[in-house]
Amino acid sequence: MSEDLFRGPATTPAQWQQSAHLARATWITPEQLCPPGRRLIVVAPHPDDEILACGGLLASLRGREQDLLLISATDGEASHPGSQQWTEHRLRRQRPQESRNALHRLGLDLQALDWQRLSLKDTAVARDEAYLVGHLGQLLRPDDLLLCTWRGDGHCDHEAVGRACAQAAQAKGATLLEVPVWAWYWAQPEDPRLPWERACKVQLDADAVQRKQQAIAAHVSQIESDGERPPVLPAETLECLMQPFELVFR
C-alpha cells in the first residue's frame, strides 16, 4: 500500500454520506449494468476483493453463472506480514477457502462457476502485469464487461490489476468497470483524485446486501484481530462497502 494514504484515520460512513459527488452519481440496476447474456469477468487482486468490490452485484446475478468468469490474481498470502498466527503458508490455503465460502453465501453455484486462480505473488502483481494483460487478452471478447479494482485505489496489487485490465479491455474493445475498495478508507468525500465523472451506483436490493454481509463475514482472517493487531479490514471501511449500492467507475 501507499503508506502516505493510510497514515490518517479511516473516512467514516457518516462523512461519506455528506459527499455531493457521491450523491450525484447515476443509479443503475445490476440488470442494466450486465444484461442477461452479457458476460461479466471479475478480476480480484486478492481473495475477498471480489466480495468487497462487487459482492452485491454477484449476488444479484446468481442463477447466471454461465455469464460469469472470476479470476483471482493472488492467494492473498501477504496480508499479515510477520504474523505467527497467519503465516504465508497458512494464508495460501485459508484465504481461497474463505472465498469459496463467501461465494457460496452469495448463492452462487460453484460447480457452474468458471473460476481461475493465477497464484501470482501477493504484493508483487506489478511484476507479472504483462502476463496478466496477455492472459486477459486470450479470454476477452469485445462485448464483455471487465470489472476490476480501480487503478488509483492505493494498494499496489489493486492498481496493477486495474492497469492490466484497462490495457486488455482497450485492446479487445471490452467495457472496463473499475471499483474503489481501499479508496473508501483514505479518500475524502469530495476528493478530486477520484474519477467522479465516470461514477455510477449499482443499486442493491435487501437480499443482495444481506448476502454480501454474510459473504464478507466468511473472510475471518481479514475481519478478526490478530492478537494485538487490529483487523486488516477496518470496521468503518467495511461499513462503507456494505451500503445498498456499489460504486463503479465506467
PDB file of C-alpha atoms in Angstrom, residues 50-51 55 58 70 72 96-110 113 115 211 215 218-219:
ATOM      1  CA  GLU A  50     -14.441  -9.871  -5.479  1.00  0.00           C
ATOM      2  CA  ILE A  51     -16.783  -9.676  -2.476  1.00  0.00           C
ATOM      3  CA  GLY A  55     -20.395  -8.995  -3.898  1.00  0.00           C
ATOM      4  CA  LEU A  58     -22.606 -11.056  -7.945  1.00  0.00           C
ATOM      5  CA  LEU A  70     -13.947 -14.972 -11.830  1.00  0.00           C
ATOM      6  CA  SER A  72      -8.224 -14.493  -8.570  1.00  0.00           C
ATOM      7  CA  PRO A  96      -9.035 -19.158  -1.132  1.00  0.00           C
ATOM      8  CA  GLN A  97     -11.212 -21.300   1.165  1.00  0.00           C
ATOM      9  CA  GLU A  98     -12.714 -18.129   2.618  1.00  0.00           C
ATOM     10  CA  SER A  99     -13.513 -17.036  -0.937  1.00  0.00           C
ATOM     11  CA  ARG A 100     -15.233 -20.344  -1.647  1.00  0.00           C
ATOM     12  CA  ASN A 101     -17.321 -19.965   1.489  1.00  0.00           C
ATOM     13  CA  ALA A 102     -18.138 -16.356   0.621  1.00  0.00           C
ATOM     14  CA  LEU A 103     -19.218 -17.126  -2.944  1.00  0.00           C
ATOM     15  CA  HIS A 104     -21.422 -19.936  -1.617  1.00  0.00           C
ATOM     16  CA  ARG A 105     -23.049 -17.474   0.786  1.00  0.00           C
ATOM     17  CA  LEU A 106     -23.824 -15.203  -2.178  1.00  0.00           C
ATOM     18  CA  GLY A 107     -25.911 -18.058  -3.544  1.00  0.00           C
ATOM     19  CA  LEU A 108     -23.634 -18.851  -6.479  1.00  0.00           C
ATOM     20  CA  ASP A 109     -23.321 -22.420  -7.771  1.00  0.00           C
ATOM     21  CA  LEU A 110     -19.580 -23.034  -7.535  1.00  0.00           C
ATOM     22  CA  LEU A 113     -18.891 -21.005 -11.973  1.00  0.00           C
ATOM     23  CA  TRP A 115     -13.158 -19.565 -11.532  1.00  0.00           C
ATOM     24  CA  ARG A 211     -25.849 -11.917   1.185  1.00  0.00           C
ATOM     25  CA  ALA A 215     -20.074 -13.258   2.428  1.00  0.00           C
ATOM     26  CA  ALA A 218     -16.655 -15.543   5.711  1.00  0.00           C
ATOM     27  CA  HIS A 219     -13.294 -13.744   5.431  1.00  0.00           C
TER      28      HIS A 219
END
